[in-house]
Coordinates of C-alpha atoms in Angstrom, one line a residue:
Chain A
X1 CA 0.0 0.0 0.0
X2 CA 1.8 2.8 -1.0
X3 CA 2.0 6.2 1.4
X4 CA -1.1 8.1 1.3
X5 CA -2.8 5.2 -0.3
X6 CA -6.3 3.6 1.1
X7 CA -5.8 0.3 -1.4
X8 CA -3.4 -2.1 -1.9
X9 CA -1.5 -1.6 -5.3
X10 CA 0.6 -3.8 -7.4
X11 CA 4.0 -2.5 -7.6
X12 CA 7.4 -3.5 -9.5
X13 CA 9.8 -4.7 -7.0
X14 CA 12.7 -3.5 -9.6
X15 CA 11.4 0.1 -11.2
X16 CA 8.9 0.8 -8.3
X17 CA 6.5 1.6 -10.7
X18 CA 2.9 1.5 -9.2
X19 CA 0.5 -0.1 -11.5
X20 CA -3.2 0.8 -10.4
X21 CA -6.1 -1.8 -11.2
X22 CA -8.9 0.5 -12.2
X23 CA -12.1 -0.3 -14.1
X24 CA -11.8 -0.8 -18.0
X25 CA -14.1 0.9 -20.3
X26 CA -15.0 -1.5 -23.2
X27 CA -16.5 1.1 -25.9
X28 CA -18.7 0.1 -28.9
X29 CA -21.6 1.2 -31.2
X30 CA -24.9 -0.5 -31.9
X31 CA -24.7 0.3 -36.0
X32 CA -28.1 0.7 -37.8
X33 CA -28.9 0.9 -41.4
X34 CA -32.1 0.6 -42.8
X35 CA -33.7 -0.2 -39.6
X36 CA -31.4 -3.2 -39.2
X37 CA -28.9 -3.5 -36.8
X38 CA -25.3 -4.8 -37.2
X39 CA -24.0 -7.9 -35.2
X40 CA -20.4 -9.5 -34.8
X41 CA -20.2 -13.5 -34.6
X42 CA -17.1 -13.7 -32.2
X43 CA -14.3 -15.7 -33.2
X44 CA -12.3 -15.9 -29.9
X45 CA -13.1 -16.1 -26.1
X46 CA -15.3 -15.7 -24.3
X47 CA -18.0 -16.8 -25.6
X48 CA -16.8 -17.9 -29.3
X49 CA -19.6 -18.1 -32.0
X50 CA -22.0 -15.9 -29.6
X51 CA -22.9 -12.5 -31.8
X52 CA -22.3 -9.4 -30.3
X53 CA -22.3 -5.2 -31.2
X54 CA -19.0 -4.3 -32.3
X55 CA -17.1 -2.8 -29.2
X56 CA -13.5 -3.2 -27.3
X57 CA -11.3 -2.2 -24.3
X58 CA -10.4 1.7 -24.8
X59 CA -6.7 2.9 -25.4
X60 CA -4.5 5.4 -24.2
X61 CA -4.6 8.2 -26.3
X62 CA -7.7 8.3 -27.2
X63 CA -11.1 9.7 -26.7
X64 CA -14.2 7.3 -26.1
X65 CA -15.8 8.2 -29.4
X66 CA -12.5 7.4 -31.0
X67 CA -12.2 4.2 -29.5
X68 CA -16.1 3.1 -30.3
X69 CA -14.9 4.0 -34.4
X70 CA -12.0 2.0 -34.1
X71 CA -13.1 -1.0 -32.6
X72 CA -16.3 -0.9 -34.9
X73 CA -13.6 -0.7 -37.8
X74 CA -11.6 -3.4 -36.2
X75 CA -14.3 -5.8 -35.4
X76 CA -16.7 -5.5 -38.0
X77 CA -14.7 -3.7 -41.1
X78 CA -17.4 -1.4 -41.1
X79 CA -17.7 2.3 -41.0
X80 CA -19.9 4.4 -39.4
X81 CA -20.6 7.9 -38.3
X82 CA -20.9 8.3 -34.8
X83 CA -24.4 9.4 -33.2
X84 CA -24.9 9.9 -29.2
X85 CA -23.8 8.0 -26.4
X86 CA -26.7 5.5 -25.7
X87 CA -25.6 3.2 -22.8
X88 CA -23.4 3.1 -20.0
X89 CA -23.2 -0.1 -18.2
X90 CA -21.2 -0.6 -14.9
X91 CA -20.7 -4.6 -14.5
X92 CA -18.5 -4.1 -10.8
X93 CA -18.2 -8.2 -10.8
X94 CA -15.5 -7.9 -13.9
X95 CA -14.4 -4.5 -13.2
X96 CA -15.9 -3.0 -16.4
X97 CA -18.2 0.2 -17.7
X98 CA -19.6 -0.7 -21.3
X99 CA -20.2 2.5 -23.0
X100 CA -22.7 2.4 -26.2
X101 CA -22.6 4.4 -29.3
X102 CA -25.2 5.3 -31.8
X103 CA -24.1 4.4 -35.3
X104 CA -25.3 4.8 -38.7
X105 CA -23.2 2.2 -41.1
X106 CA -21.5 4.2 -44.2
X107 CA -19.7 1.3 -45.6
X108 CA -20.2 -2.2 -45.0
X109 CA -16.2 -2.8 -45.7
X110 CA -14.7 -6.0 -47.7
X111 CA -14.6 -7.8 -44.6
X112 CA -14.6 -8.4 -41.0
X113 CA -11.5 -8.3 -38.5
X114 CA -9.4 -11.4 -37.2
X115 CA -12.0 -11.2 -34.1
X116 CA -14.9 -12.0 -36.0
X117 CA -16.0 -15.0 -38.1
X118 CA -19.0 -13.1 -39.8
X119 CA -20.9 -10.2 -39.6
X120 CA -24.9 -9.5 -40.1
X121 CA -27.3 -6.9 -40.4
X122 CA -30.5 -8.2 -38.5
X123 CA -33.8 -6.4 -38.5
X124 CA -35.7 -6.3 -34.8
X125 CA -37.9 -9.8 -35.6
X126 CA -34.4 -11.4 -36.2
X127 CA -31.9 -10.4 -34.0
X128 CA -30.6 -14.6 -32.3
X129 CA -32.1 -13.3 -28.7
X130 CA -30.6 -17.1 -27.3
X131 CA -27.1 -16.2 -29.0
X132 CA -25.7 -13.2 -27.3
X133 CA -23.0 -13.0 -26.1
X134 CA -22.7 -10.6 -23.2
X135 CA -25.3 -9.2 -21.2
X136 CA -24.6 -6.0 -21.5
X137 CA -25.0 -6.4 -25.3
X138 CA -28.4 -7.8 -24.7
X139 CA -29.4 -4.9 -22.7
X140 CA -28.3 -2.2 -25.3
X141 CA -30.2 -3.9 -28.1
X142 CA -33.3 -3.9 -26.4
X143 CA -33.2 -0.3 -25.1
X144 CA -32.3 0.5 -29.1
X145 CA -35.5 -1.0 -30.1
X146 CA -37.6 -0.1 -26.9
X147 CA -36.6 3.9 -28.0
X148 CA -37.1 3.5 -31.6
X149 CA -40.5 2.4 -31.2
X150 CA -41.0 5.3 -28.6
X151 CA -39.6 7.6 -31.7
X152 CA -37.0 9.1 -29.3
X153 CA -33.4 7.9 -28.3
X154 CA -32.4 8.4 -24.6
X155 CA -29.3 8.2 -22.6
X156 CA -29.6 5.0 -20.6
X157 CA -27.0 4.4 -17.7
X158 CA -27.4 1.1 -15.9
X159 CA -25.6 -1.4 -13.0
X160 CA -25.2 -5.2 -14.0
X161 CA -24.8 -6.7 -11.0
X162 CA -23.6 -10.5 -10.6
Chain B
X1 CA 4.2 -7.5 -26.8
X2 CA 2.1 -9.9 -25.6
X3 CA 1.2 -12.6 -28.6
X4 CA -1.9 -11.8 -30.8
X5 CA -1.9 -8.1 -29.5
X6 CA -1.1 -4.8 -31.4
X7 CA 0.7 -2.6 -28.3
X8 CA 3.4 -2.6 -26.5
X9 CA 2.0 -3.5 -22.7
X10 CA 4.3 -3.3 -19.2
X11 CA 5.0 -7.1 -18.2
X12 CA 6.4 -8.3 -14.8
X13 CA 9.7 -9.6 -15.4
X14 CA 8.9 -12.1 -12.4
X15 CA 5.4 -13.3 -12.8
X16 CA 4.4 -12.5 -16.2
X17 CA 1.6 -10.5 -15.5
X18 CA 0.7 -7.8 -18.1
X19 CA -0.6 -4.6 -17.0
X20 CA -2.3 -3.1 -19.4
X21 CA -2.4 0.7 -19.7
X22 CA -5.9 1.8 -20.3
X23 CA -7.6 5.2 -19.8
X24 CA -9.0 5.8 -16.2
X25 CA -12.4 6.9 -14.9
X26 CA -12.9 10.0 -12.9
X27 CA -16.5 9.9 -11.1
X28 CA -17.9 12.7 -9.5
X29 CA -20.9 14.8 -8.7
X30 CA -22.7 17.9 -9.1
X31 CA -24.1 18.5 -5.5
X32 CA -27.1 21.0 -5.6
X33 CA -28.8 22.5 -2.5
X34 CA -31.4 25.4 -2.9
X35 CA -30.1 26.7 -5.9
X36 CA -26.4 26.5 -5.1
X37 CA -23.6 24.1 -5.6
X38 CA -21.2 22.7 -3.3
X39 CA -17.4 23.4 -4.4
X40 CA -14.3 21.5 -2.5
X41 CA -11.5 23.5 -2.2
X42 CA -8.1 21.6 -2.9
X43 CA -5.7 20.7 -0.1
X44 CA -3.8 18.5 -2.6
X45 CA -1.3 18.9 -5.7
X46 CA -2.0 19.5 -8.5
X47 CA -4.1 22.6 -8.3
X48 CA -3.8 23.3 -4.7
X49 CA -6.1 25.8 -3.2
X50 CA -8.4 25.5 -6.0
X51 CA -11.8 24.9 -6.0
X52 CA -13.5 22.1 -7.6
X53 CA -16.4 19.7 -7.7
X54 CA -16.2 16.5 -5.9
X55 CA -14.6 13.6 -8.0
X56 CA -12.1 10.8 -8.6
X57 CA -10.4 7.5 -9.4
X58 CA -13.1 4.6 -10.1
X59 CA -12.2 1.7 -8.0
X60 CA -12.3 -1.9 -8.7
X61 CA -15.9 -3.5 -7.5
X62 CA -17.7 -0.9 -7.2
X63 CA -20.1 0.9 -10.5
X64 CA -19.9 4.7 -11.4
X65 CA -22.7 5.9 -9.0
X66 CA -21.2 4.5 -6.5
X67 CA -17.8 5.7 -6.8
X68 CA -19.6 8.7 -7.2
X69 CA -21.3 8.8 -3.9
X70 CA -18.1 7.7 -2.4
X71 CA -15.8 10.1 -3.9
X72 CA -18.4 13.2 -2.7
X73 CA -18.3 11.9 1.1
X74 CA -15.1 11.8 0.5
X75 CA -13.9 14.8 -0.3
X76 CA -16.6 16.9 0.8
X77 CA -17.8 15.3 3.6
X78 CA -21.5 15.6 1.9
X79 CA -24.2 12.9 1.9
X80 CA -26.3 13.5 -1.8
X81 CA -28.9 11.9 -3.4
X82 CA -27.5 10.7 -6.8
X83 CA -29.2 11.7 -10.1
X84 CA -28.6 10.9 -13.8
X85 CA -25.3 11.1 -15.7
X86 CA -25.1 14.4 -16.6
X87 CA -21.4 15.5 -18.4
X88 CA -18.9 13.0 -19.9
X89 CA -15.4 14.4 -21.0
X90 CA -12.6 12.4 -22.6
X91 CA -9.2 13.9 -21.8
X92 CA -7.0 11.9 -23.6
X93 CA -4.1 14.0 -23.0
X94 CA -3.8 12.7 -19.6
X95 CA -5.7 9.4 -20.6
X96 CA -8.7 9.8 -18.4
X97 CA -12.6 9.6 -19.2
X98 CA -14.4 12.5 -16.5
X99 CA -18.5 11.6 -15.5
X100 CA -20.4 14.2 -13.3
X101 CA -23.4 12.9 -11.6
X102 CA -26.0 15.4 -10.8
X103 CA -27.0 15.2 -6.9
X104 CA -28.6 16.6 -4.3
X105 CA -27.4 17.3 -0.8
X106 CA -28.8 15.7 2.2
X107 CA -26.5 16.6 4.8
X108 CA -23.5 18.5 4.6
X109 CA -21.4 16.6 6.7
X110 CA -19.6 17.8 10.0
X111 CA -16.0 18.3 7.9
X112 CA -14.7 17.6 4.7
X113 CA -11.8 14.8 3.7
X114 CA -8.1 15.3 4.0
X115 CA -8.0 16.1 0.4
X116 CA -10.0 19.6 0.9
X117 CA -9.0 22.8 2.5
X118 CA -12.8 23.4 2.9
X119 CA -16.4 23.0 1.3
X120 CA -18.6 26.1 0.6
X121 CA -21.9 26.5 -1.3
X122 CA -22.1 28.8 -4.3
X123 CA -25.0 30.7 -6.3
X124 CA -24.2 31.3 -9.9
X125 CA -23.4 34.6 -10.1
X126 CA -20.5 33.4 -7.2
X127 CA -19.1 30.6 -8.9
X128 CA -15.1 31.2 -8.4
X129 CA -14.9 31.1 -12.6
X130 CA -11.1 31.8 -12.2
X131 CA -10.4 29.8 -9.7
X132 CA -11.6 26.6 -10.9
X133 CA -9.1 23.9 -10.7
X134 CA -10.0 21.7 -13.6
X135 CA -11.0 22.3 -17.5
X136 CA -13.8 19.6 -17.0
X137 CA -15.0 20.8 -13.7
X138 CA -15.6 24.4 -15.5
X139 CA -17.4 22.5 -18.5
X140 CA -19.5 20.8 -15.9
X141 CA -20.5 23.5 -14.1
X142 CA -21.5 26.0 -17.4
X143 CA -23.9 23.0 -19.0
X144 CA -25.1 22.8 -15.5
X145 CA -26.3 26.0 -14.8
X146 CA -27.3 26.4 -18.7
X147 CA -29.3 23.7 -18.7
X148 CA -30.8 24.6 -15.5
X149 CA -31.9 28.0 -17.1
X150 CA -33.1 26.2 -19.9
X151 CA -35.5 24.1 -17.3
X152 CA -34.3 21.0 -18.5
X153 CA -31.1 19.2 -17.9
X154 CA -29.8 16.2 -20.7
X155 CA -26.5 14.4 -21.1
X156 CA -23.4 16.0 -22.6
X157 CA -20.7 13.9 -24.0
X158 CA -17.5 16.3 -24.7
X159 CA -13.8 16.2 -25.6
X160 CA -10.9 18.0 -24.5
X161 CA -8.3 18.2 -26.0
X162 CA -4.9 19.3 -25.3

């Protein structure tokens, strides 16, 4: 526990260097086009061939909107232009906020990224409900459709807890 | 670099573990009482004896309201009622994502933490504008009493950069 400090902290026992463990933001978008929205079939772990909204851990160096393009672009080879922030999800039990983007798809792109076996557009009636892969996924889709048929998009912050 | 990744990453020489170096959340409120707000003034580097609203680090197991609510008793010594999200600010100069909570105070508290010199309540028109310690603490604060004027408040997402 360094001096000053109320947690204990991982520190190098050569450089000193004291590496905090913070909460990761995983950014992403929930990409529409033509009232369908655009899923991910995950090629890796966790949850391999479980679909989910294009969306990753943020970097250094860049801002959130940044990092929700990027991964979209990374995961899905698509791009979009960014809309408003849509959900924020804390999930404390895996020490991660899930921050949501609107998105409107531009360009479908040639094809998807290395984490990602395939990539759909599904309209409401056919978005695979039983093959999601993250609950916090699940919970943005059905906000999205909830506030489209309401004809107005809100801000939706939320806790998943375990 | 770890295998499969695309950045460099700080790696234990002893144990192997990575520590990745991702953006940080700083969580905070906007604590309203009767039409003013409750500033902390800094005992702490950097920005010492400036005044700003009550915030910081996101800790592991725990979501953003309540590092929110635990950050404001912190440092101000205040009990609030937490409301919705209000401003979020990416800052990627100094790799850091900054959320402001609106809130209302309950009970001042008998003292503030060891990080503030002391807590005062302000009306607009006595806001300390210059002596504001943060960039994002000033944006907060302006969208807050705009949209109070306007008689409605909604989310702002933001950017500063350097």
């Amino acid at each position: 526990m360094p001096p000053g400090d109320t947690l204990q902290r991982w520190i190098c026992d050569q450089c000193g260097e004291i590496h905090y463990q913070n909460p990761k933001l995983i950014v992403g978008t929930v990409p529409e086009y033509q009232n369908k929205i655009l899923l991910c079939r995950r090629a890796i772990e966790p949850r391999y061939g479980y679909w989910t909204l294009p969306a990753g851990f943020m970097e250094n160096d860049e801002t959130t909107g940044q990092a929700a393009l990027r991964e979209t672009l990374e995961e899905s080879g698509a791009r979009v232009e960014l809309g408003e922030p849509f959900t924020m999800i804390s999930v404390p039990r895996v020490n991660q906020v899930h921050l949501y983007y609107r998105a409107r798809v531009h360009d479908l792109g040639a094809k998807p990224g290395e984490e990602t076996i395939e990539v759909a557009m599904f309209e409401e009636a056919r978005i695979p409900w039983d093959e999601i892969a993250f609950r916090t996924v699940g919970f943005t889709l059905k906000r999205w459709f909830a506030d489209r048929a309401k004809g107005s998009f809100s801000f939706h912050a939320e806790d998943l807890m375990a």
